[in-house]
């Protein structure tokens, strides 16, 4: 039985309900995609735009997982870029850079092309807590200028921070108008509707229980099956297929968000005068933004232990009050959480199990952007152009033995080290 969407702000304000059927017979297609989040839906839409037949199988509801629960921040780049360049050399630098920003452009294009109502706003700020953070942001600012970002990026010193954020918690930051924020569930649902309109077939309440590999793989659910030329595994933190080869590579980490009552117009303008999203540079970080109806959406404090906090509000609200003391006393209307896929080296896990069986997961917190770039990379690879796919295949990944539970405990121990570094 399909689980409903978590009781989040996004679920409460979604602008459409899905009614895709459960798979109940045998069908044939070019590409069968397992997972109805951003990766699966974005790939299906790319394939449909190119005239291919695609089927998406989602065990719950479209956008049920991290794609419908995340902070809604559309941030260019991806974790692990530096590692890819160290291993592959500077010859890959331009291609890696293009991949890191391609997802933002795809989102911009699709929102306009399909008239997707998802509260898309451009404007994002990396905020600095310590001098070493500002040193990094100054260097990154210069890189962005060299890459042609021009007036879209602006370095802000401490004396001018009040023009960007109503908080004294930060010593500076970097504004970027090519990143932004949106309502992630409405984006995912809008893209699913677009894919459906172009001929892709989407099924909900259709958990995949087995895959038979071969020249034409057979993907099985409890009540149906799909014969396909190619298969994509896109379950991210909820991926449970082919654990013999994929186990120990991606681990679920809990991420949590609270949403306040709507703020007054003047109060919201003082807190976030430029209507931007924000993120700090810590390993155990805070991220926040205002919703279209002026609620503070404040999240972070990733939990790598596999244990959910007894109270999400009690875990997150003190962090929000530290950054915005004026929000003390504001009603908390929503609190929710879910799992994101974490990879040990933070490089997204994208590749092939077989020549015709692909996988994509583990975006380590940069999923909104990178899932869309990945959808294009996968569609290219399925058409025979594997250049970008091979960048990720050649990077190499660390497998933590002992199963998911033991691996999550190892990650939690590692994060204690990084939390200590945050405090230095």
mmCIF file of C-alpha atoms in Angstrom:
data_model
loop_
_atom_site.group_PDB
_atom_site.id
_atom_site.type_symbol
_atom_site.label_atom_id
_atom_site.label_comp_id
_atom_site.label_asym_id
_atom_site.label_seq_id
_atom_site.Cartn_x
_atom_site.Cartn_y
_atom_site.Cartn_z
ATOM 1 C CA UNK A 1 0.000 0.000 0.000
ATOM 2 C CA UNK A 2 1.453 3.357 -1.025
ATOM 3 C CA UNK A 3 2.386 5.720 1.791
ATOM 4 C CA UNK A 4 0.937 9.244 1.554
ATOM 5 C CA UNK A 5 3.147 12.315 1.476
ATOM 6 C CA UNK A 6 4.654 13.321 4.804
ATOM 7 C CA UNK A 7 2.716 16.069 6.595
ATOM 8 C CA UNK A 8 5.044 18.834 5.454
ATOM 9 C CA UNK A 9 4.455 22.435 4.433
ATOM 10 C CA UNK A 10 5.019 21.321 0.852
ATOM 11 C CA UNK A 11 2.365 18.591 0.985
ATOM 12 C CA UNK A 12 -0.096 21.015 2.566
ATOM 13 C CA UNK A 13 0.469 23.563 -0.216
ATOM 14 C CA UNK A 14 0.866 21.297 -3.231
ATOM 15 C CA UNK A 15 -1.104 22.550 -6.202
ATOM 16 C CA UNK A 16 -2.099 19.177 -7.607
ATOM 17 C CA UNK A 17 -2.700 15.595 -6.507
ATOM 18 C CA UNK A 18 -1.447 12.691 -8.549
ATOM 19 C CA UNK A 19 -3.706 9.842 -9.558
ATOM 20 C CA UNK A 20 -1.368 7.650 -11.550
ATOM 21 C CA UNK A 21 -2.462 4.003 -11.461
ATOM 22 C CA UNK A 22 -0.631 1.055 -9.955
ATOM 23 C CA UNK A 23 1.000 -1.226 -12.500
ATOM 24 C CA UNK A 24 -1.348 -4.170 -13.009
ATOM 25 C CA UNK A 25 -0.276 -5.837 -16.257
ATOM 26 C CA UNK A 26 2.710 -6.547 -18.506
ATOM 27 C CA UNK A 27 4.003 -3.740 -20.718
ATOM 28 C CA UNK A 28 6.971 -3.114 -22.990
ATOM 29 C CA UNK A 29 8.977 0.095 -23.208
ATOM 30 C CA UNK A 30 12.354 1.531 -24.139
ATOM 31 C CA UNK A 31 13.330 2.686 -20.640
ATOM 32 C CA UNK A 32 11.970 1.571 -17.269
ATOM 33 C CA UNK A 33 12.803 3.934 -14.387
ATOM 34 C CA UNK A 34 12.571 2.748 -10.788
ATOM 35 C CA UNK A 35 11.832 5.750 -8.562
ATOM 36 C CA UNK A 36 9.463 8.683 -8.964
ATOM 37 C CA UNK A 37 11.517 11.481 -7.440
ATOM 38 C CA UNK A 38 13.488 14.182 -9.220
ATOM 39 C CA UNK A 39 15.975 11.764 -10.813
ATOM 40 C CA UNK A 40 13.318 9.469 -12.217
ATOM 41 C CA UNK A 41 10.889 12.181 -13.278
ATOM 42 C CA UNK A 42 13.559 14.493 -14.735
ATOM 43 C CA UNK A 43 15.053 11.625 -16.742
ATOM 44 C CA UNK A 44 11.628 10.507 -17.970
ATOM 45 C CA UNK A 45 10.816 14.042 -19.096
ATOM 46 C CA UNK A 46 14.133 14.410 -20.925
ATOM 47 C CA UNK A 47 13.564 11.075 -22.674
ATOM 48 C CA UNK A 48 9.976 11.965 -23.568
ATOM 49 C CA UNK A 49 11.091 15.301 -24.989
ATOM 50 C CA UNK A 50 13.453 13.363 -27.255
ATOM 51 C CA UNK A 51 10.740 10.998 -28.447
ATOM 52 C CA UNK A 52 11.600 7.943 -26.331
ATOM 53 C CA UNK A 53 9.131 5.723 -24.515
ATOM 54 C CA UNK A 54 9.683 5.731 -20.758
ATOM 55 C CA UNK A 55 7.916 4.122 -17.792
ATOM 56 C CA UNK A 56 8.324 5.323 -14.193
ATOM 57 C CA UNK A 57 7.555 2.992 -11.286
ATOM 58 C CA UNK A 58 7.148 4.663 -7.874
ATOM 59 C CA UNK A 59 6.457 2.594 -4.763
ATOM 60 C CA UNK A 60 4.559 5.418 -3.022
ATOM 61 C CA UNK A 61 3.591 8.774 -4.577
ATOM 62 C CA UNK A 62 5.453 10.908 -7.088
ATOM 63 C CA UNK A 63 7.817 13.138 -5.113
ATOM 64 C CA UNK A 64 7.247 11.131 -1.910
ATOM 65 C CA UNK A 65 10.908 11.047 -0.805
ATOM 66 C CA UNK A 66 13.566 13.745 -0.580
ATOM 67 C CA UNK A 67 12.366 15.370 -3.809
ATOM 68 C CA UNK A 68 9.191 16.509 -2.070
ATOM 69 C CA UNK A 69 10.679 17.191 1.363
ATOM 70 C CA UNK A 70 13.948 19.069 0.877
ATOM 71 C CA UNK A 71 14.859 22.681 1.622
ATOM 72 C CA UNK A 72 13.916 23.813 -1.878
ATOM 73 C CA UNK A 73 17.310 25.382 -2.528
ATOM 74 C CA UNK A 74 18.479 25.363 -6.149
ATOM 75 C CA UNK A 75 22.232 25.607 -5.652
ATOM 76 C CA UNK A 76 24.679 25.367 -8.532
ATOM 77 C CA UNK A 77 27.624 22.989 -8.344
ATOM 78 C CA UNK A 78 27.774 19.673 -6.522
ATOM 79 C CA UNK A 79 29.643 18.042 -3.694
ATOM 80 C CA UNK A 80 32.798 16.223 -4.680
ATOM 81 C CA UNK A 81 33.792 18.415 -7.641
ATOM 82 C CA UNK A 82 37.285 18.909 -6.220
ATOM 83 C CA UNK A 83 37.742 15.150 -5.845
ATOM 84 C CA UNK A 84 36.756 14.509 -9.461
ATOM 85 C CA UNK A 85 39.293 17.080 -10.639
ATOM 86 C CA UNK A 86 42.046 15.632 -8.430
ATOM 87 C CA UNK A 87 41.452 12.194 -9.894
ATOM 88 C CA UNK A 88 40.737 13.114 -13.494
ATOM 89 C CA UNK A 89 42.890 16.231 -13.895
ATOM 90 C CA UNK A 90 42.220 19.779 -15.019
ATOM 91 C CA UNK A 91 41.296 18.563 -18.508
ATOM 92 C CA UNK A 92 37.894 17.700 -17.029
ATOM 93 C CA UNK A 93 37.453 21.074 -15.307
ATOM 94 C CA UNK A 94 35.227 22.748 -17.899
ATOM 95 C CA UNK A 95 33.000 19.723 -18.285
ATOM 96 C CA UNK A 96 32.629 19.285 -14.516
ATOM 97 C CA UNK A 97 31.788 22.976 -14.143
ATOM 98 C CA UNK A 98 29.145 22.800 -16.878
ATOM 99 C CA UNK A 99 27.537 19.765 -15.234
ATOM 100 C CA UNK A 100 27.416 21.556 -11.892
ATOM 101 C CA UNK A 101 25.361 24.431 -13.280
ATOM 102 C CA UNK A 102 23.362 22.650 -15.963
ATOM 103 C CA UNK A 103 20.595 21.557 -13.570
ATOM 104 C CA UNK A 104 19.741 25.148 -12.671
ATOM 105 C CA UNK A 105 19.315 25.988 -16.342
ATOM 106 C CA UNK A 106 17.143 22.937 -16.967
ATOM 107 C CA UNK A 107 14.865 23.953 -14.096
ATOM 108 C CA UNK A 108 14.669 27.524 -15.389
ATOM 109 C CA UNK A 109 13.782 26.291 -18.883
ATOM 110 C CA UNK A 110 11.177 23.775 -17.734
ATOM 111 C CA UNK A 111 9.356 26.082 -15.370
ATOM 112 C CA UNK A 112 8.925 28.492 -18.278
ATOM 113 C CA UNK A 113 8.221 25.892 -20.980
ATOM 114 C CA UNK A 114 5.582 23.941 -19.041
ATOM 115 C CA UNK A 115 4.243 26.832 -16.917
ATOM 116 C CA UNK A 116 5.070 24.993 -13.696
ATOM 117 C CA UNK A 117 3.805 26.900 -10.668
ATOM 118 C CA UNK A 118 6.529 26.164 -8.075
ATOM 119 C CA UNK A 119 7.383 29.573 -6.559
ATOM 120 C CA UNK A 120 10.750 29.746 -8.342
ATOM 121 C CA UNK A 121 12.839 32.720 -7.185
ATOM 122 C CA UNK A 122 16.443 33.473 -8.114
ATOM 123 C CA UNK A 123 18.750 34.573 -5.332
ATOM 124 C CA UNK A 124 20.963 32.600 -2.951
ATOM 125 C CA UNK A 125 23.650 33.501 -0.426
ATOM 126 C CA UNK A 126 26.521 31.490 1.017
ATOM 127 C CA UNK A 127 27.083 33.008 4.456
ATOM 128 C CA UNK A 128 30.382 33.023 6.350
ATOM 129 C CA UNK A 129 30.775 32.360 10.059
ATOM 130 C CA UNK A 130 34.570 32.526 10.324
ATOM 131 C CA UNK A 131 37.440 34.265 8.493
ATOM 132 C CA UNK A 132 38.441 31.048 6.743
ATOM 133 C CA UNK A 133 34.948 30.900 5.253
ATOM 134 C CA UNK A 134 35.357 34.387 3.800
ATOM 135 C CA UNK A 135 38.750 33.422 2.397
ATOM 136 C CA UNK A 136 37.107 30.565 0.518
ATOM 137 C CA UNK A 137 34.199 32.750 -0.679
ATOM 138 C CA UNK A 138 36.601 35.380 -2.024
ATOM 139 C CA UNK A 139 38.411 32.733 -4.063
ATOM 140 C CA UNK A 140 35.118 31.245 -5.256
ATOM 141 C CA UNK A 141 33.881 34.696 -6.228
ATOM 142 C CA UNK A 142 36.924 35.160 -8.449
ATOM 143 C CA UNK A 143 36.299 31.769 -10.061
ATOM 144 C CA UNK A 144 32.685 32.713 -10.774
ATOM 145 C CA UNK A 145 33.793 35.975 -12.366
ATOM 146 C CA UNK A 146 36.261 34.109 -14.569
ATOM 147 C CA UNK A 147 33.426 31.816 -15.591
ATOM 148 C CA UNK A 148 31.340 34.751 -16.800
ATOM 149 C CA UNK A 149 28.897 35.242 -13.918
ATOM 150 C CA UNK A 150 29.469 39.003 -13.947
ATOM 151 C CA UNK A 151 26.881 41.024 -12.012
ATOM 152 C CA UNK A 152 25.024 37.846 -11.021
ATOM 153 C CA UNK A 153 27.481 37.369 -8.147
ATOM 154 C CA UNK A 154 28.481 39.809 -5.418
ATOM 155 C CA UNK A 155 30.781 39.492 -2.411
ATOM 156 C CA UNK A 156 29.335 41.127 0.716
ATOM 157 C CA UNK A 157 31.489 42.207 3.663
ATOM 158 C CA UNK A 158 30.259 42.222 7.264
ATOM 159 C CA UNK A 159 29.489 45.930 7.312
ATOM 160 C CA UNK A 160 26.936 45.451 4.500
ATOM 161 C CA UNK A 161 25.348 42.191 5.643
ATOM 162 C CA UNK A 162 22.247 43.893 7.043
ATOM 163 C CA UNK A 163 21.279 44.818 3.489
ATOM 164 C CA UNK A 164 21.010 41.074 2.755
ATOM 165 C CA UNK A 165 19.844 39.416 5.979
ATOM 166 C CA UNK A 166 18.297 40.527 9.249
ATOM 167 C CA UNK A 167 20.821 38.739 11.432
ATOM 168 C CA UNK A 168 24.175 39.507 13.037
ATOM 169 C CA UNK A 169 25.279 35.871 12.973
ATOM 170 C CA UNK A 170 27.527 36.154 9.918
ATOM 171 C CA UNK A 171 30.675 38.047 8.978
ATOM 172 C CA UNK A 172 30.004 38.187 5.249
ATOM 173 C CA UNK A 173 28.784 36.188 2.315
ATOM 174 C CA UNK A 174 28.462 35.655 -1.414
ATOM 175 C CA UNK A 175 25.261 36.491 -3.280
ATOM 176 C CA UNK A 176 24.543 34.438 -6.392
ATOM 177 C CA UNK A 177 21.589 35.227 -8.653
ATOM 178 C CA UNK A 178 22.004 32.042 -10.723
ATOM 179 C CA UNK A 179 20.989 29.937 -7.740
ATOM 180 C CA UNK A 180 17.695 30.297 -5.930
ATOM 181 C CA UNK A 181 14.801 28.528 -4.253
ATOM 182 C CA UNK A 182 11.426 26.964 -5.018
ATOM 183 C CA UNK A 183 8.630 24.640 -3.864
ATOM 184 C CA UNK A 184 10.248 21.264 -4.642
ATOM 185 C CA UNK A 185 7.155 19.083 -4.504
ATOM 186 C CA UNK A 186 5.261 21.334 -6.915
ATOM 187 C CA UNK A 187 8.238 21.273 -9.287
ATOM 188 C CA UNK A 188 8.368 17.476 -9.206
ATOM 189 C CA UNK A 189 4.613 17.136 -9.692
ATOM 190 C CA UNK A 190 4.694 19.680 -12.516
ATOM 191 C CA UNK A 191 7.466 17.834 -14.322
ATOM 192 C CA UNK A 192 5.615 14.551 -13.870
ATOM 193 C CA UNK A 193 2.531 16.094 -15.505
ATOM 194 C CA UNK A 194 4.702 17.364 -18.354
ATOM 195 C CA UNK A 195 6.263 13.928 -18.878
ATOM 196 C CA UNK A 196 2.805 12.337 -18.826
ATOM 197 C CA UNK A 197 1.564 14.819 -21.425
ATOM 198 C CA UNK A 198 4.448 13.826 -23.721
ATOM 199 C CA UNK A 199 3.699 10.114 -23.536
ATOM 200 C CA UNK A 200 5.719 8.876 -20.573
ATOM 201 C CA UNK A 201 3.795 6.396 -18.432
ATOM 202 C CA UNK A 202 3.925 6.867 -14.658
ATOM 203 C CA UNK A 203 2.728 4.381 -12.050
ATOM 204 C CA UNK A 204 2.357 4.884 -8.293
ATOM 205 C CA UNK A 205 1.920 2.281 -5.548
ATOM 206 C CA UNK A 206 4.158 0.073 -7.712
ATOM 207 C CA UNK A 207 7.105 -1.149 -5.673
ATOM 208 C CA UNK A 208 9.694 -3.041 -7.686
ATOM 209 C CA UNK A 209 10.447 -6.392 -6.070
ATOM 210 C CA UNK A 210 12.858 -7.933 -8.588
ATOM 211 C CA UNK A 211 14.759 -7.288 -11.806
ATOM 212 C CA UNK A 212 15.865 -9.969 -14.240
ATOM 213 C CA UNK A 213 18.880 -8.693 -16.171
ATOM 214 C CA UNK A 214 19.628 -9.593 -19.742
ATOM 215 C CA UNK A 215 19.354 -8.220 -23.267
ATOM 216 C CA UNK A 216 15.854 -6.964 -22.377
ATOM 217 C CA UNK A 217 15.629 -6.660 -18.588
ATOM 218 C CA UNK A 218 12.366 -7.568 -16.858
ATOM 219 C CA UNK A 219 11.284 -5.313 -13.970
ATOM 220 C CA UNK A 220 8.714 -6.919 -11.665
ATOM 221 C CA UNK A 221 6.197 -5.465 -9.218
ATOM 222 C CA UNK A 222 3.671 -7.381 -7.116
ATOM 223 C CA UNK A 223 0.974 -7.183 -9.807
ATOM 224 C CA UNK A 224 2.754 -6.385 -13.064
ATOM 225 C CA UNK A 225 5.982 -6.296 -14.990
ATOM 226 C CA UNK A 226 7.833 -4.116 -17.478
ATOM 227 C CA UNK A 227 10.046 -5.437 -20.278
ATOM 228 C CA UNK A 228 12.515 -2.724 -21.251
ATOM 229 C CA UNK A 229 15.557 -2.129 -23.413
ATOM 230 C CA UNK A 230 17.196 -0.151 -20.593
ATOM 231 C CA UNK A 231 16.602 0.272 -16.854
ATOM 232 C CA UNK A 232 17.431 3.089 -14.449
ATOM 233 C CA UNK A 233 17.590 2.622 -10.671
ATOM 234 C CA UNK A 234 16.762 5.997 -9.137
ATOM 235 C CA UNK A 235 15.712 5.303 -5.555
ATOM 236 C CA UNK A 236 18.406 7.444 -3.878
ATOM 237 C CA UNK A 237 18.303 6.982 -0.066
ATOM 238 C CA UNK A 238 15.443 4.489 -0.462
ATOM 239 C CA UNK A 239 17.247 2.282 -2.994
ATOM 240 C CA UNK A 240 17.063 -1.411 -1.995
ATOM 241 C CA UNK A 241 17.740 -3.193 -5.284
ATOM 242 C CA UNK A 242 20.964 -5.043 -6.179
ATOM 243 C CA UNK A 243 22.497 -4.446 -2.756
ATOM 244 C CA UNK A 244 25.271 -6.893 -3.638
ATOM 245 C CA UNK A 245 26.749 -4.267 -5.965
ATOM 246 C CA UNK A 246 25.251 -1.029 -4.666
ATOM 247 C CA UNK A 247 25.139 -1.755 -0.944
ATOM 248 C CA UNK A 248 27.514 0.183 1.288
ATOM 249 C CA UNK A 249 27.834 3.062 -1.191
ATOM 250 C CA UNK A 250 24.872 5.313 -0.361
ATOM 251 C CA UNK A 251 23.579 5.914 3.161
ATOM 252 C CA UNK A 252 20.400 7.616 4.343
ATOM 253 C CA UNK A 253 20.893 10.718 6.465
ATOM 254 C CA UNK A 254 17.968 12.379 8.175
ATOM 255 C CA UNK A 255 17.424 16.052 7.406
ATOM 256 C CA UNK A 256 14.763 18.115 9.168
ATOM 257 C CA UNK A 257 12.843 21.357 8.631
ATOM 258 C CA UNK A 258 10.404 23.521 10.566
ATOM 259 C CA UNK A 259 8.046 26.150 9.163
ATOM 260 C CA UNK A 260 6.774 29.086 11.196
ATOM 261 C CA UNK A 261 3.459 30.814 10.966
ATOM 262 C CA UNK A 262 3.326 33.438 8.167
ATOM 263 C CA UNK A 263 5.301 36.553 9.062
ATOM 264 C CA UNK A 264 4.122 40.081 8.512
ATOM 265 C CA UNK A 265 5.217 41.760 5.300
ATOM 266 C CA UNK A 266 7.484 44.293 7.040
ATOM 267 C CA UNK A 267 8.996 41.645 9.310
ATOM 268 C CA UNK A 268 9.727 39.341 6.385
ATOM 269 C CA UNK A 269 11.345 42.194 4.450
ATOM 270 C CA UNK A 270 13.626 42.947 7.387
ATOM 271 C CA UNK A 271 14.665 39.301 7.809
ATOM 272 C CA UNK A 272 15.185 38.532 4.110
ATOM 273 C CA UNK A 273 15.099 41.829 2.161
ATOM 274 C CA UNK A 274 16.242 40.298 -1.132
ATOM 275 C CA UNK A 275 14.069 37.142 -0.898
ATOM 276 C CA UNK A 276 17.047 34.799 -1.033
ATOM 277 C CA UNK A 277 17.846 31.321 0.261
ATOM 278 C CA UNK A 278 20.784 30.947 2.651
ATOM 279 C CA UNK A 279 23.186 28.213 3.655
ATOM 280 C CA UNK A 280 26.176 28.215 5.986
ATOM 281 C CA UNK A 281 29.457 26.400 5.202
ATOM 282 C CA UNK A 282 29.542 23.992 8.150
ATOM 283 C CA UNK A 283 29.594 20.238 7.662
ATOM 284 C CA UNK A 284 26.601 20.051 10.021
ATOM 285 C CA UNK A 285 24.902 23.063 8.525
ATOM 286 C CA UNK A 286 21.854 25.304 8.727
ATOM 287 C CA UNK A 287 19.839 26.379 5.686
ATOM 288 C CA UNK A 288 16.799 28.606 5.525
ATOM 289 C CA UNK A 289 14.559 30.795 3.370
ATOM 290 C CA UNK A 290 11.140 32.372 3.315
ATOM 291 C CA UNK A 291 8.250 30.678 1.551
ATOM 292 C CA UNK A 292 5.978 32.556 -0.829
ATOM 293 C CA UNK A 293 3.493 33.064 2.019
ATOM 294 C CA UNK A 294 6.341 34.454 4.175
ATOM 295 C CA UNK A 295 6.939 31.516 6.510
ATOM 296 C CA UNK A 296 10.471 30.913 7.712
ATOM 297 C CA UNK A 297 11.526 27.472 6.508
ATOM 298 C CA UNK A 298 14.556 26.551 8.609
ATOM 299 C CA UNK A 299 16.351 23.241 8.275
ATOM 300 C CA UNK A 300 19.510 21.267 8.742
ATOM 301 C CA UNK A 301 21.182 19.387 11.605
ATOM 302 C CA UNK A 302 21.620 16.248 9.491
ATOM 303 C CA UNK A 303 21.423 13.027 11.502
ATOM 304 C CA UNK A 304 23.788 10.316 10.279
ATOM 305 C CA UNK A 305 23.058 7.813 13.055
ATOM 306 C CA UNK A 306 19.833 6.470 11.573
ATOM 307 C CA UNK A 307 17.849 7.633 14.632
ATOM 308 C CA UNK A 308 15.201 10.301 14.207
ATOM 309 C CA UNK A 309 15.037 13.042 16.853
ATOM 310 C CA UNK A 310 12.246 12.693 19.418
ATOM 311 C CA UNK A 311 11.137 16.195 18.450
ATOM 312 C CA UNK A 312 12.106 17.855 15.189
ATOM 313 C CA UNK A 313 11.000 21.205 16.554
ATOM 314 C CA UNK A 314 13.144 20.850 19.686
ATOM 315 C CA UNK A 315 16.133 19.972 17.516
ATOM 316 C CA UNK A 316 15.776 22.797 14.978
ATOM 317 C CA UNK A 317 14.003 25.702 16.701
ATOM 318 C CA UNK A 318 16.948 26.706 18.978
ATOM 319 C CA UNK A 319 19.152 26.982 15.882
ATOM 320 C CA UNK A 320 16.617 29.272 14.232
ATOM 321 C CA UNK A 321 16.384 31.434 17.352
ATOM 322 C CA UNK A 322 20.172 31.751 17.476
ATOM 323 C CA UNK A 323 20.207 33.166 13.936
ATOM 324 C CA UNK A 324 16.938 35.121 14.243
ATOM 325 C CA UNK A 325 16.180 35.973 17.904
ATOM 326 C CA UNK A 326 13.165 37.994 16.738
ATOM 327 C CA UNK A 327 11.425 34.743 15.768
ATOM 328 C CA UNK A 328 11.148 33.592 19.386
ATOM 329 C CA UNK A 329 7.500 33.158 20.167
ATOM 330 C CA UNK A 330 6.474 32.533 16.564
ATOM 331 C CA UNK A 331 4.145 29.586 16.141
ATOM 332 C CA UNK A 332 5.620 26.509 14.442
ATOM 333 C CA UNK A 333 2.994 25.232 12.014
ATOM 334 C CA UNK A 334 4.939 22.391 10.375
ATOM 335 C CA UNK A 335 7.837 20.104 11.272
ATOM 336 C CA UNK A 336 9.019 17.283 9.084
ATOM 337 C CA UNK A 337 11.994 15.263 7.957
ATOM 338 C CA UNK A 338 13.164 12.605 5.556
ATOM 339 C CA UNK A 339 16.227 10.874 4.240
ATOM 340 C CA UNK A 340 18.764 12.221 1.779
ATOM 341 C CA UNK A 341 21.347 9.994 0.090
ATOM 342 C CA UNK A 342 24.914 10.511 1.309
ATOM 343 C CA UNK A 343 28.032 9.149 -0.418
ATOM 344 C CA UNK A 344 31.247 8.867 1.581
ATOM 345 C CA UNK A 345 33.299 10.964 -0.877
ATOM 346 C CA UNK A 346 30.272 13.160 -1.678
ATOM 347 C CA UNK A 347 30.532 12.517 -5.444
ATOM 348 C CA UNK A 348 27.109 11.531 -6.859
ATOM 349 C CA UNK A 349 26.891 7.822 -7.570
ATOM 350 C CA UNK A 350 26.108 7.635 -11.287
ATOM 351 C CA UNK A 351 27.009 4.693 -13.507
ATOM 352 C CA UNK A 352 26.068 1.299 -14.943
ATOM 353 C CA UNK A 353 25.582 -2.143 -13.405
ATOM 354 C CA UNK A 354 25.189 -3.669 -16.859
ATOM 355 C CA UNK A 355 25.509 -2.083 -20.306
ATOM 356 C CA UNK A 356 21.735 -1.489 -20.219
ATOM 357 C CA UNK A 357 21.165 -1.002 -16.461
ATOM 358 C CA UNK A 358 21.984 2.432 -15.041
ATOM 359 C CA UNK A 359 21.883 3.892 -11.540
ATOM 360 C CA UNK A 360 21.905 7.428 -10.128
ATOM 361 C CA UNK A 361 21.720 8.428 -6.461
ATOM 362 C CA UNK A 362 23.638 9.978 -3.576
ATOM 363 C CA UNK A 363 23.582 13.729 -4.247
ATOM 364 C CA UNK A 364 24.654 14.536 -0.669
ATOM 365 C CA UNK A 365 22.433 17.568 -0.261
ATOM 366 C CA UNK A 366 22.641 19.057 -3.769
ATOM 367 C CA UNK A 367 19.804 17.035 -5.223
ATOM 368 C CA UNK A 368 17.504 19.684 -6.674
ATOM 369 C CA UNK A 369 20.127 20.873 -9.141
ATOM 370 C CA UNK A 370 22.074 17.672 -9.741
ATOM 371 C CA UNK A 371 19.110 15.369 -10.301
ATOM 372 C CA UNK A 372 18.162 17.477 -13.310
ATOM 373 C CA UNK A 373 21.691 17.531 -14.707
ATOM 374 C CA UNK A 374 21.864 13.787 -14.109
ATOM 375 C CA UNK A 375 18.639 13.188 -16.020
ATOM 376 C CA UNK A 376 20.263 14.738 -19.086
ATOM 377 C CA UNK A 377 23.508 12.794 -18.563
ATOM 378 C CA UNK A 378 21.566 9.533 -18.361
ATOM 379 C CA UNK A 379 19.443 10.283 -21.415
ATOM 380 C CA UNK A 380 22.617 11.073 -23.360
ATOM 381 C CA UNK A 381 24.201 7.802 -22.211
ATOM 382 C CA UNK A 382 21.150 5.784 -23.177
ATOM 383 C CA UNK A 383 21.445 7.317 -26.649
ATOM 384 C CA UNK A 384 25.128 6.328 -26.825
ATOM 385 C CA UNK A 385 26.911 9.467 -25.617
ATOM 386 C CA UNK A 386 28.572 8.355 -22.365
ATOM 387 C CA UNK A 387 31.254 11.073 -22.037
ATOM 388 C CA UNK A 388 29.736 12.773 -18.985
ATOM 389 C CA UNK A 389 28.575 9.519 -17.424
ATOM 390 C CA UNK A 390 32.134 8.202 -17.573
ATOM 391 C CA UNK A 391 33.419 11.156 -15.533
ATOM 392 C CA UNK A 392 31.467 9.801 -12.574
ATOM 393 C CA UNK A 393 32.238 6.158 -13.310
ATOM 394 C CA UNK A 394 35.973 6.893 -13.341
ATOM 395 C CA UNK A 395 35.963 8.744 -10.016
ATOM 396 C CA UNK A 396 35.737 5.676 -7.801
ATOM 397 C CA UNK A 397 33.811 5.261 -4.552
ATOM 398 C CA UNK A 398 34.445 3.944 -1.065
ATOM 399 C CA UNK A 399 32.297 1.054 0.113
ATOM 400 C CA UNK A 400 31.693 0.721 3.853
ATOM 401 C CA UNK A 401 31.358 -2.997 4.690
ATOM 402 C CA UNK A 402 28.958 -4.415 7.236
ATOM 403 C CA UNK A 403 25.625 -3.343 5.850
ATOM 404 C CA UNK A 404 23.630 -0.146 5.972
ATOM 405 C CA UNK A 405 23.194 -0.056 9.756
ATOM 406 C CA UNK A 406 26.899 -0.480 10.500
ATOM 407 C CA UNK A 407 27.765 1.933 7.676
ATOM 408 C CA UNK A 408 25.439 4.583 9.089
ATOM 409 C CA UNK A 409 27.129 4.226 12.475
ATOM 410 C CA UNK A 410 30.521 4.677 10.823
ATOM 411 C CA UNK A 411 29.258 7.814 9.087
ATOM 412 C CA UNK A 412 27.915 9.136 12.374
ATOM 413 C CA UNK A 413 31.331 8.691 13.977
ATOM 414 C CA UNK A 414 32.943 10.467 11.051
ATOM 415 C CA UNK A 415 30.517 13.358 11.385
ATOM 416 C CA UNK A 416 31.543 13.820 15.020
ATOM 417 C CA UNK A 417 34.982 14.661 13.652
ATOM 418 C CA UNK A 418 33.562 17.147 11.155
ATOM 419 C CA UNK A 419 31.310 18.699 13.790
ATOM 420 C CA UNK A 420 34.417 19.281 15.886
ATOM 421 C CA UNK A 421 36.028 20.945 12.864
ATOM 422 C CA UNK A 422 33.002 23.240 12.549
ATOM 423 C CA UNK A 423 33.695 24.461 16.071
ATOM 424 C CA UNK A 424 37.374 25.243 15.457
#
